[in-house]
CSV table of C-alpha atoms in Angstrom, one decimal:
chain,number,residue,atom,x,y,z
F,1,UNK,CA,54.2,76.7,0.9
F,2,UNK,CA,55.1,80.1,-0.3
F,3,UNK,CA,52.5,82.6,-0.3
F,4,UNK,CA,53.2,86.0,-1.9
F,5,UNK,CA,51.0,89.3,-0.6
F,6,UNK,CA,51.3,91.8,-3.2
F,7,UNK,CA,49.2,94.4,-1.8
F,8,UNK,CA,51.7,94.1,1.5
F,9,UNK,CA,54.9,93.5,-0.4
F,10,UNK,CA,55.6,90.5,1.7
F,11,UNK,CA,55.8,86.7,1.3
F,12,UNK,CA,55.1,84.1,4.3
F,13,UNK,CA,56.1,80.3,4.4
F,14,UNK,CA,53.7,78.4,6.0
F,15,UNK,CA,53.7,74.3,6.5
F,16,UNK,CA,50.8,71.7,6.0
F,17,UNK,CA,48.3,71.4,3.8
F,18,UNK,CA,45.0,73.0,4.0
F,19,UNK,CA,41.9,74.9,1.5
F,20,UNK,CA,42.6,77.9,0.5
F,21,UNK,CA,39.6,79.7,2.6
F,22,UNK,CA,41.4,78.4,5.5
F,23,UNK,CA,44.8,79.6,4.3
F,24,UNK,CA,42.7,83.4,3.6
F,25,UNK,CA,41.2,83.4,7.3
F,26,UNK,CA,44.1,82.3,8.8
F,27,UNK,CA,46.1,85.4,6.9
F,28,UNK,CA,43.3,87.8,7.9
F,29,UNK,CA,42.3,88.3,4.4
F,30,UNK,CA,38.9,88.2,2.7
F,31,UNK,CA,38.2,86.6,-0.5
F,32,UNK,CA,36.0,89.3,-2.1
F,33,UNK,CA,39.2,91.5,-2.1
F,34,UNK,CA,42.0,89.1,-3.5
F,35,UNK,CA,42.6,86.6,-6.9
F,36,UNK,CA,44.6,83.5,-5.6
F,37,UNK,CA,46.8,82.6,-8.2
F,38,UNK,CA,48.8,79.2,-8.6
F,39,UNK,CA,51.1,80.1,-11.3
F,40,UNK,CA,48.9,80.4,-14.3
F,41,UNK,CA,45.6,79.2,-12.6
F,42,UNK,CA,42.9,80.7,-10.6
F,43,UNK,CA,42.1,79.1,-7.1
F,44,UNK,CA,38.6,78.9,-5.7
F,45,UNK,CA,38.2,78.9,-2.0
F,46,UNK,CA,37.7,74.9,-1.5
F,47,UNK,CA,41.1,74.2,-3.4
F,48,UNK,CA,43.3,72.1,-1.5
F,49,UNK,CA,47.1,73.7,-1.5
F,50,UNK,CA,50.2,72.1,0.0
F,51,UNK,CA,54.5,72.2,0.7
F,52,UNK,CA,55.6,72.6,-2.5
F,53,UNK,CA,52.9,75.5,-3.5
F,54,UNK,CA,53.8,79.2,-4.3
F,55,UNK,CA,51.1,81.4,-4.5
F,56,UNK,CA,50.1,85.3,-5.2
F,57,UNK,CA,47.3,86.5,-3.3
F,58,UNK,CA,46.7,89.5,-5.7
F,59,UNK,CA,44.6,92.2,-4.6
F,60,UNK,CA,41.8,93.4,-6.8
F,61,UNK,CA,41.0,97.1,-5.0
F,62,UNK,CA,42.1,99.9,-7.0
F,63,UNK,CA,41.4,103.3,-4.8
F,64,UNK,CA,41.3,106.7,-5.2
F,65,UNK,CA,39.1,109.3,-7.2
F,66,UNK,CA,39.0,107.2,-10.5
U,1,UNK,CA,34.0,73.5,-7.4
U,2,UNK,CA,32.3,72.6,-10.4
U,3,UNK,CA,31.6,74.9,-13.1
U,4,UNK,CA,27.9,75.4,-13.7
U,5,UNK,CA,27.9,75.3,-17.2
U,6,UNK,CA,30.9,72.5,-17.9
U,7,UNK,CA,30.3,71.2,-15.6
U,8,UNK,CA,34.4,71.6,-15.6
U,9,UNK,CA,37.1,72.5,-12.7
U,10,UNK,CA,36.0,76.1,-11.8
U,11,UNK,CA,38.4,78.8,-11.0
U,12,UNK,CA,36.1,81.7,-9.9
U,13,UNK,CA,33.2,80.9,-7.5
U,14,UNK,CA,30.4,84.3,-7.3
U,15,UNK,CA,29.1,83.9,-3.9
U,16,UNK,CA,26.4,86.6,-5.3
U,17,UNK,CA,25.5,84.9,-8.0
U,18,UNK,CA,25.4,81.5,-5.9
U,19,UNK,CA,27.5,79.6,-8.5
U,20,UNK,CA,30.7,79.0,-10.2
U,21,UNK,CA,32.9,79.0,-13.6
U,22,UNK,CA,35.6,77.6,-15.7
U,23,UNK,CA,37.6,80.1,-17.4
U,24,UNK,CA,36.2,79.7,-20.3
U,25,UNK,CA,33.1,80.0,-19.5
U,26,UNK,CA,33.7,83.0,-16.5
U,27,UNK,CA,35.2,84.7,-19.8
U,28,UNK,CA,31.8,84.1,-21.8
U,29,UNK,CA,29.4,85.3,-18.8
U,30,UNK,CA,31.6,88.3,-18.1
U,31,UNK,CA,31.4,89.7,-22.0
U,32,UNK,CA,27.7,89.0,-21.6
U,33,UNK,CA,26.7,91.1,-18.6
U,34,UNK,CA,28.7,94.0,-19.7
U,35,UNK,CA,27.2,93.8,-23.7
U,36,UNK,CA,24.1,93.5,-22.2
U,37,UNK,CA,24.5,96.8,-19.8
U,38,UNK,CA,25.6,98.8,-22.9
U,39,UNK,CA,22.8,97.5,-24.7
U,40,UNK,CA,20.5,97.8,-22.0
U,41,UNK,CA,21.3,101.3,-20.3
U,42,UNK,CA,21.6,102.2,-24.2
U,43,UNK,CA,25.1,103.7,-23.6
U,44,UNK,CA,26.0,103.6,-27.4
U,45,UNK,CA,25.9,101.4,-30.8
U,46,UNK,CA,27.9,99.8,-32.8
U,47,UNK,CA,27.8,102.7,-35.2
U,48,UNK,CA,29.3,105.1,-32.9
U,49,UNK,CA,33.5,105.7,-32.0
U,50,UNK,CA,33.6,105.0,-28.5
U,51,UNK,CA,36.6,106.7,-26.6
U,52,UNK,CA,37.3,104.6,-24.0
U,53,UNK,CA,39.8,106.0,-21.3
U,54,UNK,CA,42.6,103.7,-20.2
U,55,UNK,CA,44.8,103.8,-17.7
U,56,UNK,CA,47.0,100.7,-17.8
U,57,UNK,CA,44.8,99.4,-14.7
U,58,UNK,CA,42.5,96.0,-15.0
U,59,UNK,CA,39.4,97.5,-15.5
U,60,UNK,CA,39.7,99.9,-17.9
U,61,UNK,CA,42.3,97.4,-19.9
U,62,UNK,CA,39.6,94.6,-19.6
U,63,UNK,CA,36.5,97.1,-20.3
U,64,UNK,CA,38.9,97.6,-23.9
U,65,UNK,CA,38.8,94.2,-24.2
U,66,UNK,CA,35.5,93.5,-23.9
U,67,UNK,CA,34.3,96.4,-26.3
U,68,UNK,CA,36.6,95.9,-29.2
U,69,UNK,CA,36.0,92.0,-29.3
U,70,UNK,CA,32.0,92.9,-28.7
U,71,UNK,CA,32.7,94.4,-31.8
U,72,UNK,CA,32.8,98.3,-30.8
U,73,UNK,CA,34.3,100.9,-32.8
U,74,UNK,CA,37.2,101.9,-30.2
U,75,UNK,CA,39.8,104.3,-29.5
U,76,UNK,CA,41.9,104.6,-26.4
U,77,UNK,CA,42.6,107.1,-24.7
U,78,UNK,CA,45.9,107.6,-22.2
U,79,UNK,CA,45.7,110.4,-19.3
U,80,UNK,CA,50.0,110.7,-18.6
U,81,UNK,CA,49.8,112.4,-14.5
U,82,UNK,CA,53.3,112.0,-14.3
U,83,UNK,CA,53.0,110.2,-11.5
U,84,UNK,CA,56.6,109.2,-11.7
U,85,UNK,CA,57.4,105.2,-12.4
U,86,UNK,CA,53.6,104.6,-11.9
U,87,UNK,CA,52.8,106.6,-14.7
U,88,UNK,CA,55.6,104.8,-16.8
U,89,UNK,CA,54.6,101.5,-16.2
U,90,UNK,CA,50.8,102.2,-16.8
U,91,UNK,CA,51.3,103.7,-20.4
U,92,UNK,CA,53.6,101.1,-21.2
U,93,UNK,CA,50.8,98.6,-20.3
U,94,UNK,CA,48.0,100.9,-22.4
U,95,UNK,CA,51.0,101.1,-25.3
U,96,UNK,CA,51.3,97.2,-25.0
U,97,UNK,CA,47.8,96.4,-25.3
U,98,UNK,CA,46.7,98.6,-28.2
U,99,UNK,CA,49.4,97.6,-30.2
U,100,UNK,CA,49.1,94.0,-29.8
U,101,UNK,CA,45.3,94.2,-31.2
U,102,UNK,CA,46.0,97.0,-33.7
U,103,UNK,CA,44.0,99.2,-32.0
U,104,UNK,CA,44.3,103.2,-32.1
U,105,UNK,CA,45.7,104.8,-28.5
U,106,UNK,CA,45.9,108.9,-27.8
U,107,UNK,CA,48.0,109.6,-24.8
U,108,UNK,CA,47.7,113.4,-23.3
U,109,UNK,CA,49.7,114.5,-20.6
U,110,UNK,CA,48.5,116.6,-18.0
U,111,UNK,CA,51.7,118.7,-17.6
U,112,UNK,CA,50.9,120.3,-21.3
U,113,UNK,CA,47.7,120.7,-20.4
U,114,UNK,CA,47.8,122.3,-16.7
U,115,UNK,CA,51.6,122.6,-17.1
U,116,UNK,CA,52.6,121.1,-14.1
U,117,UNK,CA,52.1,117.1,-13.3
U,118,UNK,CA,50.2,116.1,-10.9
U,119,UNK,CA,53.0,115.7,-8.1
U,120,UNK,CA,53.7,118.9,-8.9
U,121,UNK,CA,49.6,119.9,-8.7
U,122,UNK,CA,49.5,118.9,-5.5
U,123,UNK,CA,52.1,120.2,-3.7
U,124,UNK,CA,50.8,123.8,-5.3
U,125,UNK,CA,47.2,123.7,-4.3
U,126,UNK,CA,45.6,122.5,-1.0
U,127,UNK,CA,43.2,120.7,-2.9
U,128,UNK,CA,43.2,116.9,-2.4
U,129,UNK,CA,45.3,114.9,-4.9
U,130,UNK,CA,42.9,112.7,-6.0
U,131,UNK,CA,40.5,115.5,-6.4
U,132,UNK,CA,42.7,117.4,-8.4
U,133,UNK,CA,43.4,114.4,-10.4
U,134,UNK,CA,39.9,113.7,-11.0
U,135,UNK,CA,39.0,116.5,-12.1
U,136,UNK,CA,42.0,117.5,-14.5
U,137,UNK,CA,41.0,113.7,-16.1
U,138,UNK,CA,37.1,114.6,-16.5
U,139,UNK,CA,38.2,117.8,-18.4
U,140,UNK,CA,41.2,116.1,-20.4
U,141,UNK,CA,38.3,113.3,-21.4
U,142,UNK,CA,35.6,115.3,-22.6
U,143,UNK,CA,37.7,117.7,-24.6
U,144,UNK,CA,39.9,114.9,-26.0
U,145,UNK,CA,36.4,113.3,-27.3
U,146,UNK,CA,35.1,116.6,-28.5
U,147,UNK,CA,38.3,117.7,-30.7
U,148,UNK,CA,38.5,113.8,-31.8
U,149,UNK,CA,34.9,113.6,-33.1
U,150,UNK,CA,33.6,111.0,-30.1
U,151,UNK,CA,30.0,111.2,-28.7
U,152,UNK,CA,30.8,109.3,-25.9
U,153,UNK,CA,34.0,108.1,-23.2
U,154,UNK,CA,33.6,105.1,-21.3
U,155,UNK,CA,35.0,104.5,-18.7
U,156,UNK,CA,36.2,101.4,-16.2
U,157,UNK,CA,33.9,102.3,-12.9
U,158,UNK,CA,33.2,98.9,-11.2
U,159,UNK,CA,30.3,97.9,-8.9
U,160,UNK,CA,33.0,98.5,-6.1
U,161,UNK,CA,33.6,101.9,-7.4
U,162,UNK,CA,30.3,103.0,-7.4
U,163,UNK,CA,29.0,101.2,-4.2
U,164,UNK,CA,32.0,103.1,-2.6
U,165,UNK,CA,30.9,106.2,-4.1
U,166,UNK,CA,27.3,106.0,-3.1
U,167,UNK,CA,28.1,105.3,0.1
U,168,UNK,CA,30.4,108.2,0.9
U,169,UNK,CA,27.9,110.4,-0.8
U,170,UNK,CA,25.3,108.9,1.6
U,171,UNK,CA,27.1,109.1,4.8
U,172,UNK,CA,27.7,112.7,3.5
U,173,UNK,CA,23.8,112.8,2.2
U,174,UNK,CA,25.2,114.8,-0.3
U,175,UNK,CA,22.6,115.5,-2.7
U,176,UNK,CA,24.0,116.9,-5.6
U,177,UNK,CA,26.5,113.5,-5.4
U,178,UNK,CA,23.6,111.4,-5.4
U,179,UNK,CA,21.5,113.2,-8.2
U,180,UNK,CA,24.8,112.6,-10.5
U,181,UNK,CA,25.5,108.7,-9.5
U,182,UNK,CA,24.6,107.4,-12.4
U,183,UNK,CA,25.9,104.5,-15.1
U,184,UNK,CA,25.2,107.1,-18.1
U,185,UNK,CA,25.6,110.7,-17.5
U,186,UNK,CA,24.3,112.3,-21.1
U,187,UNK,CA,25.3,114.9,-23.0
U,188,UNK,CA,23.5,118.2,-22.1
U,189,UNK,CA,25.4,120.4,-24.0
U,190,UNK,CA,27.2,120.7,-27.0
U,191,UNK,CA,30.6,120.4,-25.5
U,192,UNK,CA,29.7,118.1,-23.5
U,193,UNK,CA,30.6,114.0,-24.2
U,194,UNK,CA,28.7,111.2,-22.9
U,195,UNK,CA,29.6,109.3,-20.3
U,196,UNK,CA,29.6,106.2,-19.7
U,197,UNK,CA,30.4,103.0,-17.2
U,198,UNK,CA,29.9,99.8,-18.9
U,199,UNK,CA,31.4,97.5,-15.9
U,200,UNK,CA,29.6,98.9,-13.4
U,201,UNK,CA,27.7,95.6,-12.7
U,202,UNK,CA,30.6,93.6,-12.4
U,203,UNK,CA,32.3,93.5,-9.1
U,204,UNK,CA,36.2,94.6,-8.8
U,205,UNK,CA,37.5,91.0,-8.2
U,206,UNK,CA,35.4,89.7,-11.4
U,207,UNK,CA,37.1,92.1,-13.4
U,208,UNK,CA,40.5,91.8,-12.0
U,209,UNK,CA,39.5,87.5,-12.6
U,210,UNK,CA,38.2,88.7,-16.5
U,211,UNK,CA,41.7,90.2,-17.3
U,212,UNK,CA,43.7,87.7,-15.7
U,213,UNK,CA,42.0,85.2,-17.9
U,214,UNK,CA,42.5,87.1,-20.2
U,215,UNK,CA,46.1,87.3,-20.0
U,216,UNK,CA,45.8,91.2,-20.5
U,217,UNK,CA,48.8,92.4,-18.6
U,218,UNK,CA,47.5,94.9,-16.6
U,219,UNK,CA,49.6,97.2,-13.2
U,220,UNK,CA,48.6,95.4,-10.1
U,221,UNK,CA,50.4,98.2,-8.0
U,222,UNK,CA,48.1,100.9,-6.9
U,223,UNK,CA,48.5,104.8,-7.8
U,224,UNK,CA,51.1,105.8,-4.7
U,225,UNK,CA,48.3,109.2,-3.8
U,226,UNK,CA,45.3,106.7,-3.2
U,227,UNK,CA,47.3,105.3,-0.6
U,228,UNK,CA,44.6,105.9,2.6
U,229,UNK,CA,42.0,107.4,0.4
U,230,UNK,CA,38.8,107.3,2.0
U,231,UNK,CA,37.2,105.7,-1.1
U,232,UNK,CA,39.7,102.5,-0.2
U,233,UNK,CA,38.6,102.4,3.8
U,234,UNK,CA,34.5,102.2,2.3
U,235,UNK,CA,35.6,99.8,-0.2
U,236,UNK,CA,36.6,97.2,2.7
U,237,UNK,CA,33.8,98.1,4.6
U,238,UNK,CA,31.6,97.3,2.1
U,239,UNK,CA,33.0,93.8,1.3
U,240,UNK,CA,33.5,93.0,5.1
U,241,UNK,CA,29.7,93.4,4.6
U,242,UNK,CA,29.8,91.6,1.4
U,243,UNK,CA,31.8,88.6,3.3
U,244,UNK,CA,28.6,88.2,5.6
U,245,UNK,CA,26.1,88.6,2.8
U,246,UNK,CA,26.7,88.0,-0.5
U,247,UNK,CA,25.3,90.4,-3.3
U,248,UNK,CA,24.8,93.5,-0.5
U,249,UNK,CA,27.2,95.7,-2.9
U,250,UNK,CA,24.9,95.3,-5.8
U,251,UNK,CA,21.5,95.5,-3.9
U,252,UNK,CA,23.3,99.0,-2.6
U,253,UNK,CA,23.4,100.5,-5.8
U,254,UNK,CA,21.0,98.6,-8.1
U,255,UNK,CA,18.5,99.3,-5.3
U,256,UNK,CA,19.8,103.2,-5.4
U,257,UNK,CA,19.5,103.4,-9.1
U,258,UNK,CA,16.0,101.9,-9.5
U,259,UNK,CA,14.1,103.1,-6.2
U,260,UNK,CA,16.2,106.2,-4.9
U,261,UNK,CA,17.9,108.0,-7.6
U,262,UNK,CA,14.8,109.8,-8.3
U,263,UNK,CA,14.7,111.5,-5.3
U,264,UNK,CA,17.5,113.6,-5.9
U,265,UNK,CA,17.4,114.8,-9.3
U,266,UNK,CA,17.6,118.5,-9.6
U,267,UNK,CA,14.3,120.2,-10.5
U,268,UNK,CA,16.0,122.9,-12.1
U,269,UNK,CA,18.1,122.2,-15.0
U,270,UNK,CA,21.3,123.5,-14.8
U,271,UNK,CA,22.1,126.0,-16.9
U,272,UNK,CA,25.5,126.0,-18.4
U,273,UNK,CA,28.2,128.1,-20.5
U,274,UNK,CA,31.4,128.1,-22.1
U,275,UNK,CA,34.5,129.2,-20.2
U,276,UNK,CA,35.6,132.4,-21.4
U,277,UNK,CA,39.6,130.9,-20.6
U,278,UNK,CA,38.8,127.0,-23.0
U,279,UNK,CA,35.3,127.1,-24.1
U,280,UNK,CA,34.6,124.2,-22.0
U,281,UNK,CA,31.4,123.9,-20.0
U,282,UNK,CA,31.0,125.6,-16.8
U,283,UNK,CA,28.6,126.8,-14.5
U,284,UNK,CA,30.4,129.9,-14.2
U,285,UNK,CA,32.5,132.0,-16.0
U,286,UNK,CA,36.0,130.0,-15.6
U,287,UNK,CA,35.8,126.3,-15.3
U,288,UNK,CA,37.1,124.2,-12.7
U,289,UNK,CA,40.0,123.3,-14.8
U,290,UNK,CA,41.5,126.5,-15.8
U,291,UNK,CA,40.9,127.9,-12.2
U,292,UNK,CA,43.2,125.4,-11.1
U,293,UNK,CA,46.0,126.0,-13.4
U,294,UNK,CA,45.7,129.4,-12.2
U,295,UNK,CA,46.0,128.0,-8.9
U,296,UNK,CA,49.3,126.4,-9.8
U,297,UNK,CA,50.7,129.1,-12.2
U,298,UNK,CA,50.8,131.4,-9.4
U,299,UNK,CA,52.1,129.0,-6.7
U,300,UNK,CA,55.2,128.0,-9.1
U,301,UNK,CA,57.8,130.0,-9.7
U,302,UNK,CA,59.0,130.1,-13.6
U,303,UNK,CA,61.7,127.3,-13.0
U,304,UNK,CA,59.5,124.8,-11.4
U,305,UNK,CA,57.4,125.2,-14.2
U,306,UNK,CA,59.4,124.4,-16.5
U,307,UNK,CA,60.7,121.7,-14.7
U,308,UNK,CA,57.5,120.3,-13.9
U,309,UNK,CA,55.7,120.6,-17.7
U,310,UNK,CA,59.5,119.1,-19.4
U,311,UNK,CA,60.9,116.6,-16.7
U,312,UNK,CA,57.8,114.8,-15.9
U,313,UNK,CA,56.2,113.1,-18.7
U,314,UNK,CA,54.0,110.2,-17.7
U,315,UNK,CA,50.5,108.6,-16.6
U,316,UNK,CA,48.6,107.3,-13.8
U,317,UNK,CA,46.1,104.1,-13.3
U,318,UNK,CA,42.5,103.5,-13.5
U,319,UNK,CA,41.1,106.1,-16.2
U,320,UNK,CA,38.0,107.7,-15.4
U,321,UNK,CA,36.3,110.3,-13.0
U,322,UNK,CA,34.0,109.8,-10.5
U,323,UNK,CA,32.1,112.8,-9.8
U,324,UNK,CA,34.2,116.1,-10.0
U,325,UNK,CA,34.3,118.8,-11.9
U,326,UNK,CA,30.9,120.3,-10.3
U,327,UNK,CA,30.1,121.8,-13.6
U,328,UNK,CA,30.8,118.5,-15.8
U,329,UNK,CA,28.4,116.7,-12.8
U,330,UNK,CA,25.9,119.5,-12.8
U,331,UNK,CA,25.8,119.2,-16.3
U,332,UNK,CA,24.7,115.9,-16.8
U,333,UNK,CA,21.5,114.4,-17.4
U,334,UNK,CA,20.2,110.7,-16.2
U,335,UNK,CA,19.1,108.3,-19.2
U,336,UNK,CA,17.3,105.9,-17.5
U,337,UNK,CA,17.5,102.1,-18.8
């Protein structure tokens, strides 16, 4: 599968299926701070994703003095 | 995941809340909390123009949203920074938005008002970018809703905003911060605009989820100066904590805001006056605002500011203010829920 890190500009290609929370630990990032988007859906952690998937892990933290 | 109303596939689970939600109904609970925290905090009515500052970032975009199809009287309003192609892009997303729901959108640029842009701000001052940011966007709000007839600007602070915000104010104990962290900061003075934060009982990633839903097309790309802003580094702290236990971010604040908040109110009322420069509130006898175009008038030479007033007319992101302009804060009374 295809995974897309916006907030790192970078994409990885990983193999196998797994759940999404597995997918997030194993990139090192936390759930709270990301929307996992399959192209016009919303995953929730105990989705199952697999080969042919391309996914955005958009991140949701805005900074600075807003 | 099932959704707890549907029953339904859900797409967002709330570890806080302990449950889950179709889109649909994520969509319905969302508008609810939020109507009910304007309703409840009484930040305004239905009778009232609301200025609601945008700045082409999820939550303000989706705090727009959720006010105009509550059935709020609206207005947006655009702050340009000039933050080069961010800018660009986020007033093209404000532009977009308003003019697919018909809905009135003032853009002001902060090169005609401090006449430089902010790029320009902060390579003139030593002040810190987002500071200088935040407070040229506080002034630009509450004079934009005085001279256009609004009582109040609301603005898209999050629970992540202010949970970040309390906690650097605590770490600091900085008491004057803490006396102002507040959801509704009133009017105490003629030329003063309420202000409000309607979203700040929904969590960053429940926003970002509303507008997605929502298919409000929205910058994901964050403002290029809050790159290693301190406000970011408690932000992850916070939701590393948030990981572990669900709901600490809004026992943080909501436990601030009912059993702390109190403590720090100042006992004498600040007294305030009109700038002699802009007639805006101050504490003193120039405002924060003017002193810093001063500040940058003097470290330009004539060139760059031309240059920096003509060649750089844009925007930034997420609208809003958190705490700066002393005198704006200082001015500001709680209105308790």
């Amino acid at each position: 599968m295809k995974v897309v890190l916006r907030n790192q500009g970078r994409e990885v290609e990983l193999r196998g299926r797994r759940r999404v929370r597995e997918l997030l630990a194993e990139l090192g990032v936390l759930p709270e701070t990301v929307l996992v988007i399959r192209g016009r859906d919303l995953l929730t952690v105990d989705e199952v994703v697999g080969e042919d998937d391309v996914l955005e892990l958009r991140p949701v933290i805005s900074g600075g003095l807003r | 995941m099932k959704c707890r109303k549907c029953g339904g596939r859900a797409v967002l689970e709330l570890r806080r809340h302990n449950t889950a939600f179709c889109g649909p109904d994520f969509v319905t609970f969302f508008r609810h909390h939020v109507l009910e925290t304007v309703r409840r905090w009484r930040m305004f009515t239905t009778d009232e123009s609301v200025l609601v500052a945008v700045s082409g970032g999820k939550d303000s975009l989706a705090l727009w949203d959720v006010l105009h199809e509550g059935g709020y009287r609206t207005t947006g309003l655009y702050i340009d920074l000039g933050i080069f192609d961010y800018s660009r892009a986020s007033k093209a997303r404000c532009e977009a938005f308003a003019a697919e729901r018909g809905l009135p959108l003032r853009v002001v640029a902060v090169a005609e008002e401090m006449g430089a842009a902010i790029p320009a701000v902060r390579d003139a001052t030593r002040r810190p970018t987002c500071s200088a940011c935040g407070l040229s966007k506080r002034y630009i709000m509450n004079r934009a809703a005085l001279e256009g007839g609004f009582p109040v600007v609301a603005t898209g602070h999050n629970l992540d905003d202010e949970a970040a915000t309390l906690f650097g104010s605590t770490l600091r104990w900085d008491e004057s911060a803490l006396a102002r962290q507040m959801p509704v900061l009133g009017a105490t003075h003629a030329k003063l605009a309420r202000r409000v934060k309607p979203l700040f009982r929904m969590s960053e990633r429940e926003t970002a989820a509303y507008a997605f839903l929502r298919g409000i097309d929205y910058i994901v790309e964050e403002c290029p100066f809050a790159r290693g802003a301190t406000s970011i580094m408690h932000k992850e702290l916070l939701n590393r904590l948030e990981d572990t236990s669900p709901g600490s971010k809004a026992m943080f604040l909501q436990g601030f805001l009912d059993k702390a908040r109190g403590l720090f109110q100042e006992r004498e009322p600040v007294v305030l006056m009109e700038c002699v420069r802009c007639g805006q509130t101050t504490t003193g006898e120039i405002c924060a605002f003017c002193k810093l175009r001063d500040q940058v008038k003097r470290a330009m030479r004539p060139t760059e500011r031309t240059a920096a007033a003509v060649d750089l007319p844009s925007t930034e992101d997420p609208p809003s203010a958190r705490g700066l302009i002393s005198d704006f804060h200082a001015a500001s009374e709680i209105h308790a829920p």
